[in-house]
XYZ file of C-alpha atoms in Angstrom:
755
model
C 144.604 131.128 181.055
C 146.905 130.075 183.850
C 150.383 131.588 183.705
C 151.798 128.106 184.091
C 149.975 126.815 181.013
C 152.235 125.319 178.326
C 150.499 127.643 175.862
C 152.513 130.520 177.310
C 155.625 128.654 176.238
C 154.382 128.754 172.694
C 153.700 132.470 172.601
C 157.207 133.019 173.926
C 158.692 130.546 171.466
C 157.503 132.704 168.594
C 159.199 135.885 169.902
C 161.918 135.952 167.287
C 162.815 138.955 165.183
C 162.860 139.041 161.390
C 165.217 141.231 159.381
C 164.177 144.890 159.226
C 162.184 145.956 156.163
C 159.753 148.560 154.883
C 156.556 148.554 156.995
C 153.467 147.325 155.158
C 149.872 146.435 155.850
C 150.339 143.249 153.864
C 148.852 140.201 155.624
C 149.840 137.089 153.653
C 149.409 133.936 155.752
C 152.277 131.491 155.412
C 149.853 128.587 155.203
C 148.675 127.854 151.679
C 150.855 130.382 149.832
C 152.685 129.399 146.643
C 155.510 130.737 144.479
C 157.023 130.380 140.960
C 160.680 130.918 141.665
C 161.391 127.322 140.700
C 158.879 126.014 138.144
C 159.727 122.424 139.061
C 158.487 123.173 142.595
C 155.275 124.833 141.334
C 155.442 127.695 143.812
C 154.466 131.336 143.349
C 154.937 134.320 145.675
C 152.476 137.235 145.588
C 153.981 140.675 146.309
C 152.333 144.108 146.461
C 152.547 145.775 143.003
C 154.050 148.978 144.423
C 156.887 147.098 146.118
C 158.973 147.173 142.943
C 162.249 147.195 144.787
C 161.189 144.143 146.811
C 160.365 142.338 143.595
C 163.702 143.344 142.077
C 165.634 142.240 145.145
C 163.884 138.887 145.171
C 164.572 138.376 141.480
C 168.263 138.956 142.207
C 168.169 136.466 145.118
C 166.350 134.030 142.893
C 168.983 134.317 140.200
C 171.838 133.832 142.675
C 170.096 130.812 144.197
C 169.527 129.291 140.768
C 173.197 129.677 139.814
C 174.245 128.249 143.165
C 171.865 125.282 142.729
C 173.221 124.495 139.280
C 176.835 124.581 140.498
C 176.350 122.628 143.708
C 173.662 120.173 142.589
C 176.084 117.324 141.715
C 177.758 117.642 145.120
C 174.439 117.533 146.978
C 173.257 114.642 144.830
C 176.285 112.520 145.738
C 176.512 113.542 149.406
C 172.812 113.509 150.349
C 171.644 110.570 148.182
C 168.014 111.730 148.079
C 166.825 108.565 146.298
C 167.602 106.615 149.480
C 165.522 108.975 151.612
C 162.608 108.713 149.187
C 162.846 104.919 149.113
C 162.977 104.705 152.933
C 159.944 106.989 153.198
C 157.902 104.911 150.728
C 158.863 101.467 152.003
C 156.290 99.058 153.457
C 156.048 99.501 157.240
C 153.262 97.042 158.103
C 151.465 94.168 156.364
C 147.954 92.773 156.479
C 147.889 89.578 158.560
C 144.140 88.987 158.538
C 141.357 90.184 156.230
C 137.611 89.713 155.755
C 134.583 91.695 154.586
C 134.114 93.176 158.053
C 137.670 93.745 159.318
C 141.319 93.964 158.350
C 144.313 93.555 160.709
C 147.830 94.914 160.141
C 151.099 94.235 161.940
C 154.521 95.922 161.871
C 157.281 94.409 159.723
C 160.019 95.959 161.897
C 162.420 93.804 163.871
C 163.192 94.484 167.562
C 166.070 96.925 167.992
C 169.131 96.359 170.166
C 167.602 98.135 173.191
C 164.429 96.038 172.896
C 166.512 92.874 172.756
C 168.563 94.002 175.753
C 165.392 94.475 177.810
C 164.437 90.892 176.980
C 167.943 89.549 177.723
C 168.084 91.363 181.056
C 164.706 89.979 182.073
C 163.107 93.411 182.460
C 159.409 92.660 183.004
C 158.515 95.411 185.492
C 159.235 99.125 185.895
C 161.104 98.371 189.111
C 163.436 96.040 187.191
C 163.795 98.671 184.450
C 165.331 101.237 186.810
C 167.640 98.605 188.322
C 168.791 97.595 184.831
C 169.337 101.246 183.851
C 171.416 101.915 186.982
C 173.464 98.798 186.320
C 174.209 99.825 182.757
C 174.636 103.613 183.029
C 175.991 103.887 186.598
C 177.305 107.371 187.338
C 176.058 108.996 184.119
C 173.612 111.927 184.512
C 169.980 110.800 184.635
C 167.596 113.466 186.010
C 168.479 117.169 186.073
C 166.959 120.070 188.022
C 167.915 123.697 187.481
C 168.843 125.669 190.586
C 166.687 128.678 191.512
C 169.087 131.026 193.267
C 166.690 133.806 194.226
C 163.444 135.574 193.350
C 163.910 139.272 192.696
C 161.781 142.277 191.734
C 162.158 143.436 188.135
C 160.642 146.844 187.223
C 158.827 146.959 183.871
C 158.696 149.853 181.398
C 155.056 150.478 182.365
C 156.026 150.978 186.005
C 154.788 147.586 187.233
C 157.087 145.253 189.150
C 157.202 141.490 188.477
C 158.842 138.718 190.458
C 161.558 137.013 188.396
C 163.903 134.118 189.062
C 167.668 134.367 189.148
C 168.662 130.871 188.071
C 171.836 128.853 188.117
C 172.949 125.721 186.296
C 171.471 122.229 186.181
C 172.401 119.782 188.928
C 172.171 116.113 188.029
C 171.301 112.920 189.845
C 173.135 109.944 188.375
C 171.416 106.653 187.571
C 172.851 105.050 190.685
C 171.692 107.980 192.830
C 168.178 107.840 191.344
C 167.875 104.111 191.981
C 169.170 104.485 195.553
C 166.878 107.446 196.307
C 163.893 105.535 194.884
C 164.626 102.556 197.174
C 164.966 104.860 200.178
C 161.743 106.715 199.352
C 159.912 103.391 198.961
C 161.244 102.272 202.335
C 160.085 105.599 203.806
C 156.576 105.035 202.426
C 156.437 101.690 204.259
C 157.670 103.370 207.430
C 154.779 105.842 207.115
C 152.304 102.973 207.000
C 151.849 102.354 203.260
C 151.430 98.673 202.425
C 152.273 96.746 199.236
C 149.398 96.663 196.725
C 147.604 99.497 198.541
C 147.026 102.560 196.366
C 148.978 105.808 196.704
C 147.963 109.062 194.913
C 150.338 111.350 193.017
C 148.998 114.885 192.527
C 152.066 116.883 191.499
C 153.685 118.909 188.739
C 156.393 117.385 186.572
C 159.824 117.303 188.243
C 162.604 114.845 189.033
C 161.085 113.944 192.408
C 157.855 112.864 190.655
C 159.714 110.189 188.723
C 161.776 109.054 191.726
C 158.724 108.905 194.011
C 156.831 106.773 191.475
C 159.757 104.362 191.196
C 160.046 104.343 194.977
C 156.454 103.119 195.130
C 157.230 100.489 192.472
C 160.036 99.058 194.643
C 157.407 98.196 197.270
C 154.683 97.015 194.829
C 152.590 100.086 195.697
C 150.288 101.142 192.804
C 150.453 104.861 191.961
C 147.206 106.723 191.234
C 148.131 109.638 188.953
C 145.908 112.714 188.932
C 146.439 115.724 186.688
C 147.577 118.830 188.564
C 145.096 120.888 186.515
C 141.936 119.020 187.566
C 139.290 120.707 189.699
C 138.702 119.878 193.365
C 135.758 117.567 192.684
C 137.661 115.527 190.079
C 140.665 115.245 192.418
C 138.460 114.083 195.272
C 136.709 111.597 192.955
C 140.016 109.936 191.989
C 141.250 109.781 195.582
C 137.987 108.422 196.979
C 137.333 105.897 194.208
C 140.781 104.321 194.662
C 140.515 104.457 198.495
C 143.780 106.346 198.913
C 145.076 107.266 202.364
C 148.446 108.792 201.343
C 148.860 111.571 198.763
C 152.087 112.943 197.264
C 151.947 116.559 196.107
C 154.163 119.661 195.797
C 154.736 122.880 197.731
C 152.587 124.856 195.261
C 149.664 122.416 195.233
C 149.584 121.552 198.940
C 147.293 124.501 199.888
C 144.538 123.059 197.671
C 144.122 120.301 200.249
C 142.789 122.737 202.827
C 139.496 122.380 200.900
C 139.923 118.947 199.314
C 140.486 117.143 202.639
C 136.871 117.846 203.600
C 135.822 115.675 200.628
C 138.409 112.895 201.140
C 137.813 111.298 204.548
C 140.263 108.408 204.015
C 143.341 110.609 203.536
C 145.643 110.514 206.557
C 149.078 111.487 205.176
C 150.243 114.128 202.688
C 153.820 114.116 201.401
C 154.948 117.324 199.679
C 157.940 117.979 197.435
C 159.789 121.017 198.748
C 160.288 124.377 197.012
C 163.883 125.486 196.410
C 163.387 128.910 198.030
C 160.324 128.925 200.282
C 159.432 127.112 203.470
C 156.175 125.185 203.289
C 153.527 126.146 205.904
C 151.951 123.045 207.483
C 149.199 124.701 209.494
C 145.537 125.217 208.646
C 144.805 121.621 207.617
C 142.218 119.194 208.961
C 143.100 117.839 212.373
C 144.809 114.447 212.379
C 146.459 114.877 208.960
C 150.180 114.098 208.917
C 152.106 116.436 206.551
C 155.645 115.293 205.706
C 158.341 116.634 203.356
C 159.760 114.503 200.530
C 163.279 114.722 201.935
C 162.014 113.608 205.347
C 160.502 110.493 203.768
C 163.827 109.681 202.082
C 165.612 110.094 205.423
C 163.035 107.872 207.143
C 163.709 105.235 204.491
C 167.460 105.385 205.143
C 166.872 104.733 208.836
C 164.148 102.080 208.411
C 166.023 100.022 205.806
C 162.872 98.112 204.859
C 163.610 95.596 202.126
C 161.973 96.053 198.694
C 158.904 94.027 197.692
C 159.415 93.688 193.905
C 156.190 93.580 191.845
C 155.222 90.914 189.312
C 154.477 91.787 185.660
C 150.717 91.492 186.245
C 150.700 93.711 189.339
C 149.172 97.174 188.929
C 151.800 99.851 188.358
C 149.622 102.885 187.618
C 145.970 103.780 187.923
C 145.975 106.694 185.521
C 142.963 108.946 185.552
C 142.087 110.079 182.051
C 141.391 113.757 181.662
C 137.696 113.108 181.047
C 137.092 114.657 177.612
C 133.664 112.983 177.537
C 132.673 113.057 181.208
C 133.902 112.080 184.685
C 137.582 111.007 184.706
C 138.060 107.232 184.489
C 140.845 105.365 186.249
C 142.703 103.203 183.717
C 144.504 100.258 185.353
C 147.970 99.785 183.817
C 150.099 96.815 184.878
C 153.883 96.618 184.807
C 153.478 94.280 181.819
C 151.559 97.008 179.944
C 154.205 99.630 180.610
C 157.175 97.442 179.673
C 155.399 96.430 176.438
C 155.066 100.104 175.471
C 158.667 100.730 176.505
C 159.857 98.051 174.062
C 157.620 99.401 171.292
C 158.877 102.970 171.803
C 162.475 101.738 171.781
C 161.895 100.279 168.295
C 160.075 103.377 167.039
C 162.291 106.217 168.343
C 166.025 105.762 167.713
C 168.316 107.126 170.409
C 171.456 108.998 169.374
C 174.641 109.461 171.380
C 174.547 112.794 173.183
C 170.751 113.066 173.240
C 169.117 115.163 175.981
C 165.365 115.401 176.642
C 163.678 118.507 178.034
C 160.750 117.344 180.179
C 157.864 119.690 180.950
C 154.600 117.974 179.937
C 152.563 116.414 182.790
C 154.055 113.123 183.985
C 150.490 112.225 184.958
C 149.953 111.781 181.196
C 150.941 108.253 180.162
C 152.603 109.506 176.951
C 155.081 111.706 178.828
C 155.705 109.073 181.506
C 156.614 106.402 178.952
C 158.657 108.803 176.792
C 160.746 109.734 179.834
C 160.994 106.074 180.855
C 162.445 105.303 177.421
C 165.081 107.968 178.064
C 165.904 106.430 181.441
C 166.520 102.949 180.055
C 168.210 104.359 176.938
C 170.758 106.469 178.815
C 169.306 109.847 177.740
C 169.543 112.568 180.446
C 166.248 114.346 181.245
C 166.451 118.017 182.203
C 163.238 119.308 183.778
C 161.713 122.646 182.906
C 158.486 124.598 183.357
C 156.538 126.915 181.029
C 157.510 129.784 183.332
C 161.267 129.281 182.844
C 161.733 127.406 179.570
C 162.766 130.231 177.216
C 164.830 133.379 177.554
C 161.554 135.317 177.164
C 159.517 133.211 179.611
C 157.559 135.077 182.264
C 159.747 134.160 185.289
C 163.158 134.608 183.618
C 164.979 137.847 184.418
C 165.692 139.995 181.402
C 169.155 139.321 180.012
C 169.403 135.857 181.569
C 168.964 132.452 179.962
C 165.925 130.220 179.991
C 166.140 126.479 180.614
C 166.339 125.566 176.907
C 169.367 127.806 176.339
C 171.167 126.224 179.296
C 170.110 122.617 178.714
C 170.305 122.677 174.878
C 168.032 119.624 174.446
C 168.009 117.431 171.348
C 164.518 115.957 171.961
C 161.252 117.544 173.083
C 157.847 115.959 173.676
C 154.822 118.106 172.912
C 151.131 118.088 171.954
C 149.444 119.252 168.712
C 147.832 122.351 170.213
C 151.245 123.683 171.209
C 152.522 122.882 167.707
C 149.565 124.792 166.227
C 150.437 127.807 168.372
C 154.074 127.672 167.252
C 152.949 127.514 163.636
C 150.499 130.411 163.968
C 153.091 132.456 165.850
C 155.589 132.022 163.017
C 152.934 133.005 160.465
C 151.977 136.131 162.402
C 155.591 137.223 162.828
C 156.249 136.789 159.116
C 153.149 138.756 158.094
C 154.177 141.681 160.355
C 157.897 141.747 159.592
C 157.916 144.170 156.660
C 157.595 143.725 152.905
C 161.096 142.502 152.125
C 161.623 140.372 155.237
C 158.204 138.762 154.803
C 158.693 138.069 151.103
C 162.237 136.773 151.619
C 161.165 134.441 154.400
C 158.356 133.055 152.267
C 160.732 132.548 149.372
C 163.138 130.699 151.680
C 160.244 128.604 152.989
C 159.110 127.674 149.475
C 162.692 127.006 148.397
C 163.368 124.665 151.330
C 159.989 122.953 150.984
C 160.619 122.197 147.323
C 164.006 120.637 147.924
C 162.857 118.844 151.085
C 160.058 117.105 149.183
C 162.694 115.696 146.855
C 164.773 114.361 149.726
C 167.371 117.139 150.008
C 168.469 119.190 153.020
C 169.219 122.917 152.665
C 172.022 123.666 155.178
C 172.815 127.169 153.895
C 169.194 128.367 153.989
C 168.834 126.783 157.425
C 171.850 128.713 158.700
C 170.827 132.048 157.113
C 167.067 132.062 157.660
C 165.882 129.497 160.200
C 168.765 129.514 162.696
C 167.131 132.242 164.808
C 163.959 130.216 165.303
C 165.910 127.053 166.048
C 168.141 128.775 168.617
C 165.219 129.566 170.923
C 165.100 125.914 171.994
C 168.862 125.775 172.451
C 169.843 125.236 168.819
C 170.252 121.437 169.005
C 166.703 120.034 168.772
C 166.669 117.183 166.246
C 163.374 115.539 167.206
C 159.970 116.690 168.391
C 157.566 113.905 169.378
C 153.883 114.769 169.436
C 150.831 112.812 170.520
C 147.484 113.160 172.245
C 145.517 114.453 169.244
C 145.804 114.619 165.428
C 148.484 116.979 164.107
C 147.400 119.167 161.175
C 149.509 118.452 158.025
C 150.413 122.105 157.399
C 151.438 122.544 161.049
C 153.570 119.404 160.794
C 155.300 120.694 157.659
C 155.829 124.222 158.929
C 157.292 123.269 162.315
C 159.528 120.613 160.765
C 160.777 123.088 158.198
C 161.188 126.210 160.362
C 162.687 124.455 163.398
C 164.919 122.261 161.193
C 164.068 119.052 163.032
C 162.129 115.839 162.592
C 158.545 115.899 163.849
C 157.250 112.430 164.709
C 153.533 112.003 165.333
C 152.054 109.023 167.102
C 148.688 107.672 168.129
C 147.654 105.936 171.317
C 145.339 106.160 174.285
C 145.657 105.880 178.042
C 143.792 102.574 177.640
C 146.642 101.285 175.439
C 149.444 102.742 177.606
C 149.874 105.438 174.905
C 150.961 102.761 172.431
C 149.363 102.021 169.037
C 151.165 103.639 166.103
C 154.248 105.839 165.644
C 155.544 107.483 162.477
C 158.667 105.937 161.015
C 161.755 108.138 161.413
C 162.204 108.219 157.625
C 158.540 108.899 156.767
C 158.335 112.294 155.064
C 154.537 112.364 154.802
C 152.153 114.420 156.956
C 148.592 113.944 158.148
C 149.201 110.332 159.178
C 150.116 108.720 162.509
C 152.363 105.941 161.251
C 152.201 102.151 161.274
C 151.532 99.807 164.213
C 154.337 99.626 166.742
C 156.111 96.320 167.263
C 154.016 93.978 169.376
C 150.801 95.813 168.509
C 148.083 94.831 166.035
C 145.773 97.425 164.504
C 142.399 96.163 163.311
C 139.915 98.231 161.303
C 136.317 97.099 161.811
C 133.309 98.165 159.723
C 131.202 100.976 161.154
C 128.047 100.801 159.102
C 126.342 103.876 160.556
C 129.199 106.120 159.471
C 129.565 104.319 156.105
C 133.132 103.313 156.950
C 133.916 99.822 155.646
C 137.091 97.860 154.972
C 135.823 97.309 151.416
C 135.833 101.056 150.690
C 138.071 102.319 147.881
C 140.803 103.428 147.512
C 141.578 102.685 151.181
C 140.033 100.292 153.733
C 138.267 102.276 156.453
C 136.814 101.426 159.854
C 136.922 101.830 163.619
C 140.362 101.234 165.149
C 140.594 98.278 167.519
C 144.022 97.913 169.165
C 145.463 94.598 170.319
C 148.611 93.688 172.234
C 150.301 93.531 175.624
C 150.085 97.307 176.014
C 146.257 97.164 176.227
C 145.230 98.042 179.801
C 143.698 95.695 182.353
C 140.508 97.803 182.349
C 138.821 100.651 184.220
C 139.139 100.823 187.994
C 135.919 99.735 189.738
C 133.953 99.893 186.466
C 133.484 96.292 185.363
C 130.548 96.979 183.035
C 132.425 99.693 181.132
C 135.505 97.469 180.995
C 133.492 94.635 179.414
C 131.974 97.070 176.906
C 135.274 98.479 175.603
C 137.869 95.735 176.175
C 137.838 92.368 174.394
C 139.736 89.139 175.032
C 140.027 87.269 171.737
C 142.262 84.287 171.061
C 144.576 84.996 173.986
C 145.067 88.636 172.908
C 143.523 91.685 174.578
C 141.882 94.360 172.418
C 140.489 97.848 172.983
C 137.760 99.576 170.953
C 139.121 103.087 170.444
C 136.090 104.831 168.953
C 138.426 106.463 166.406
C 137.978 105.875 162.673
C 140.943 105.484 160.316
C 141.917 104.463 156.808
C 144.749 102.095 155.955
C 147.280 103.193 153.344
C 149.262 100.913 151.025
C 152.473 101.126 153.104
C 150.745 100.000 156.304
C 150.354 103.470 157.830
C 147.035 104.750 159.088
C 145.334 108.122 158.934
C 142.769 109.166 161.539
C 139.716 110.451 159.665
C 136.869 110.535 162.183
C 135.641 109.680 165.662
C 132.426 107.808 166.386
C 131.446 109.980 169.343
C 131.970 113.144 167.274
C 129.494 112.167 164.544
C 126.208 114.101 164.433
C 123.317 113.477 162.040
C 121.560 116.721 161.071
C 117.843 117.043 160.357
C 118.315 116.726 156.594
C 120.192 113.434 157.027
C 123.764 114.674 156.542
C 126.442 113.332 158.894
C 128.886 115.881 160.315
C 132.168 114.839 161.961
C 132.608 117.563 164.576
C 136.247 116.655 165.202
C 137.111 116.846 161.508
C 135.441 120.254 161.121
C 137.228 121.564 164.226
C 140.611 120.311 162.977
C 140.168 122.211 159.694
C 138.837 125.416 161.246
C 141.648 125.525 163.826
C 144.004 126.395 160.977
C 142.067 129.644 160.361
C 144.163 132.567 161.710
C 141.261 134.014 163.707
C 140.706 130.764 165.637
C 142.567 130.059 168.882
C 140.271 127.182 169.849
C 136.869 125.968 168.733
C 134.095 123.556 169.682
C 131.478 122.780 167.026
C 128.007 121.690 168.135
C 125.313 119.990 166.094
C 121.650 119.523 167.029
C 120.019 116.575 165.263
C 116.734 118.509 165.033
C 118.403 121.359 163.111
C 119.832 121.659 159.608
C 123.111 123.379 160.553
C 125.885 123.441 163.146
C 127.015 126.259 165.451
C 130.381 126.949 167.076
C 131.833 128.157 170.349
C 135.040 129.931 169.367
C 137.962 131.430 171.270
C 139.274 134.127 168.875
C 142.806 135.385 168.361
C 142.641 138.886 169.812
C 144.843 140.628 167.233
C 143.096 139.054 164.269
C 139.669 139.816 165.759
C 140.583 143.469 166.254
C 141.823 143.705 162.653
C 138.631 142.071 161.366
C 136.520 144.515 163.407
C 138.342 147.496 161.907
C 137.781 146.145 158.395
C 134.002 146.129 158.958
C 134.015 149.560 160.617
C 133.807 148.538 164.289
C 136.210 150.718 166.311
C 135.573 149.151 169.725
C 138.878 148.278 171.450
C 137.597 146.362 174.492
C 138.087 142.663 173.695
C 135.119 141.455 175.777
C 132.789 143.914 174.053
C 134.145 142.931 170.630
C 133.302 139.307 171.398
C 129.713 140.300 172.204
C 129.277 142.464 169.099
C 126.730 140.883 166.707
C 128.316 142.456 163.598
C 131.703 141.030 164.571
C 130.108 137.602 165.080
C 128.639 137.740 161.563
C 132.022 138.750 160.125
C 133.675 135.804 161.885
C 131.073 133.438 160.412
C 132.007 134.731 156.938
C 135.719 134.260 157.681
C 135.077 130.671 158.762
C 132.959 129.985 155.681
C 135.688 131.267 153.364
C 138.375 129.265 155.149
C 136.159 126.154 155.160
C 135.661 126.475 151.415
C 139.444 126.463 150.906
C 139.696 123.393 153.157
C 137.099 121.525 151.116
C 134.402 121.332 153.802
C 130.796 120.893 152.721
C 128.403 123.821 153.195
C 126.330 121.948 155.797
C 129.514 121.295 157.836
C 130.288 125.008 158.268
C 128.908 126.638 161.463
C 126.116 129.064 160.608
C 126.473 130.985 163.890
C 129.217 131.509 166.467
C 129.607 132.538 170.055
C 132.910 134.348 170.620
C 134.430 133.391 173.980
C 136.900 136.003 175.320
C 138.351 133.648 177.946
C 141.064 131.239 176.777
C 140.060 127.650 177.555
C 142.605 126.100 179.906
C 142.749 122.919 181.997
C 142.183 125.075 185.097
C 138.727 125.996 183.767
C 137.840 122.353 183.165
C 137.080 123.004 179.486
C 140.127 121.269 177.999
C 142.116 118.280 179.174
C 145.716 118.393 180.385
C 146.638 117.406 176.817
C 144.536 120.398 175.612
C 141.826 118.322 173.948
C 138.453 120.027 174.274
C 136.014 118.608 176.823
C 132.985 118.769 174.561
C 130.351 117.982 177.166
C 131.659 120.526 179.686
C 131.928 123.258 177.058
C 128.379 122.607 175.862
C 127.047 122.725 179.432
C 128.902 125.960 180.212
C 127.610 127.699 177.078
C 124.183 126.024 176.873
C 122.325 129.369 176.887
C 124.527 130.659 174.052
C 123.855 127.503 172.019
C 120.093 128.030 172.446
C 120.492 131.670 171.386
C 122.461 130.743 168.251
C 119.834 128.233 167.167
C 117.004 130.633 168.032
C 118.554 133.303 165.834
């Protein structure tokens, strides 16, 4: 796994220390445990029989808590008004506007918020107009922040090795006015370099303030931006550049050297603009002859001198050609107009309330439409964005000098955008720390978890327990996070609950696709449920259509079920240079544009939807049973031994198999339990007895999750390498690339079926 992968952030996030206790071999996973401290909560905690003093201590804590609850209950009842929270959670969020035997359509009942109305009043119909409106409203307020890197120094480790670490300063901020001015100057500089309006420009860069300003600079001149993930391989990068006929590419100091090879595959490229590093000079030699290499700051200076007037775009002009990460094949360029992006901006404004004093920490790829629109909402809403990287985010991150502060501690954000895989890693990290923290600390934490969960389900907050037990976890992200927004894949219900509870913040899940400008549904801020993705956003219609092959029909009971078809102004113009595929997946019906998602959902009584399947993930086994590979993977990912998993089904066979990336510590513990003393991780993954033991672990976990026997993989291949975007096996949003994984491990799949 790449050191810059966001997954490293997660492992660091979980480096918090529980109270000291008596060491024990007890391994009680936090997921699925129960306790009887409060009969009305129906929870029970299991403790080792010989830990009598632990049991006695917990009984004393239980008694004190019960007395405290009885005394303070009237105060909490009056101050917190839990009945209001429960009523807000249960209220109707969307209504059926059209229904038949083959489809049902739902629409939000929410009214446009003040920010949405202001966008309409100000005539904001393009992203270029959005930044102008934001600068006019927020003026000199901080907009985009970058943390200073003062130096890179050697830090000796206890094992004798020496690592390079950053000595970092404070955040410096560009104001709204400065951002708008710099964007205009950069756009003018692009024209001076030979870029023309409505001629594509490629952005191949990591997330940083200059990424956002450069994109808006292009918007000022009606130049469409082709966004390419920084984690894609050379061939995929060249494909995106060549297909869109790009001649100018914007990249960064770190990524520029990749073009020494890529330029041989991209004959049209003539100019490369790079964003400078804070410490190092950027070498410009060794590139193909005739290529002009220019620094970002030089382009801004050229724009100041040229003073070329802006060429504002129209709403229907292309803003972004966003290359999807290609989970099912070659990346596709999705054409997003300014109208699409502003429609999503309005919908997000209605769905995600902005509070005074909010600060967003940005680190997900801006080449992902979800992150780009989330940050755009912050720009128009007056929320400062402080940029970070996985290498510097936490005090324990790999590039932060020991004893110094990571970005989160300095920035103290209130909002963070993330993806479900990172949330799963946070959840598993918490569980592992609890199970290894000693008998008393582990039991006390679990009691506190059960206590808070019981009260939370009834609409109450638990400020004292939060301060005593969960403050340490919360402080790792600066101590002020109130909202985590997640999208890109389904979020497991137990992960949702655990992160919300342990980090003491709201976790809002949403659903959308690049083809719908990341807009479809978002959870209501008051919704206390899990496992769902919310109701349609304002301006969006969600239609469920019968899928007969999968037996999903809108007449099913108790909930209508079907394939999700999304309609509204956020639906993209289509796929770049792929008219046949555009006609197959996009529909124009009654003046409204629709997109067939391929996802299957059920509609609940309050207008919210739950993703239950995916058409492309459905496999019919030899005996006639249908297996939803995505559903099985989502359940098995919650097994402690699983880091990542790809389930494969052959229609000529009666069972499925799995390619599994194991958790190293849990695999080593499992090996010891079956008498395998091998310590080399690669050899453990090749051990047939260990493979069989993992299959049994999966089967037991699957039984608890309610999976059918035919859905459980009958054989596994243990993969010692962690799947990362750099390997091309997962997308930038960490969704598995099923086809690529199956091709890479095709021999192992044949072996599993042969055995």
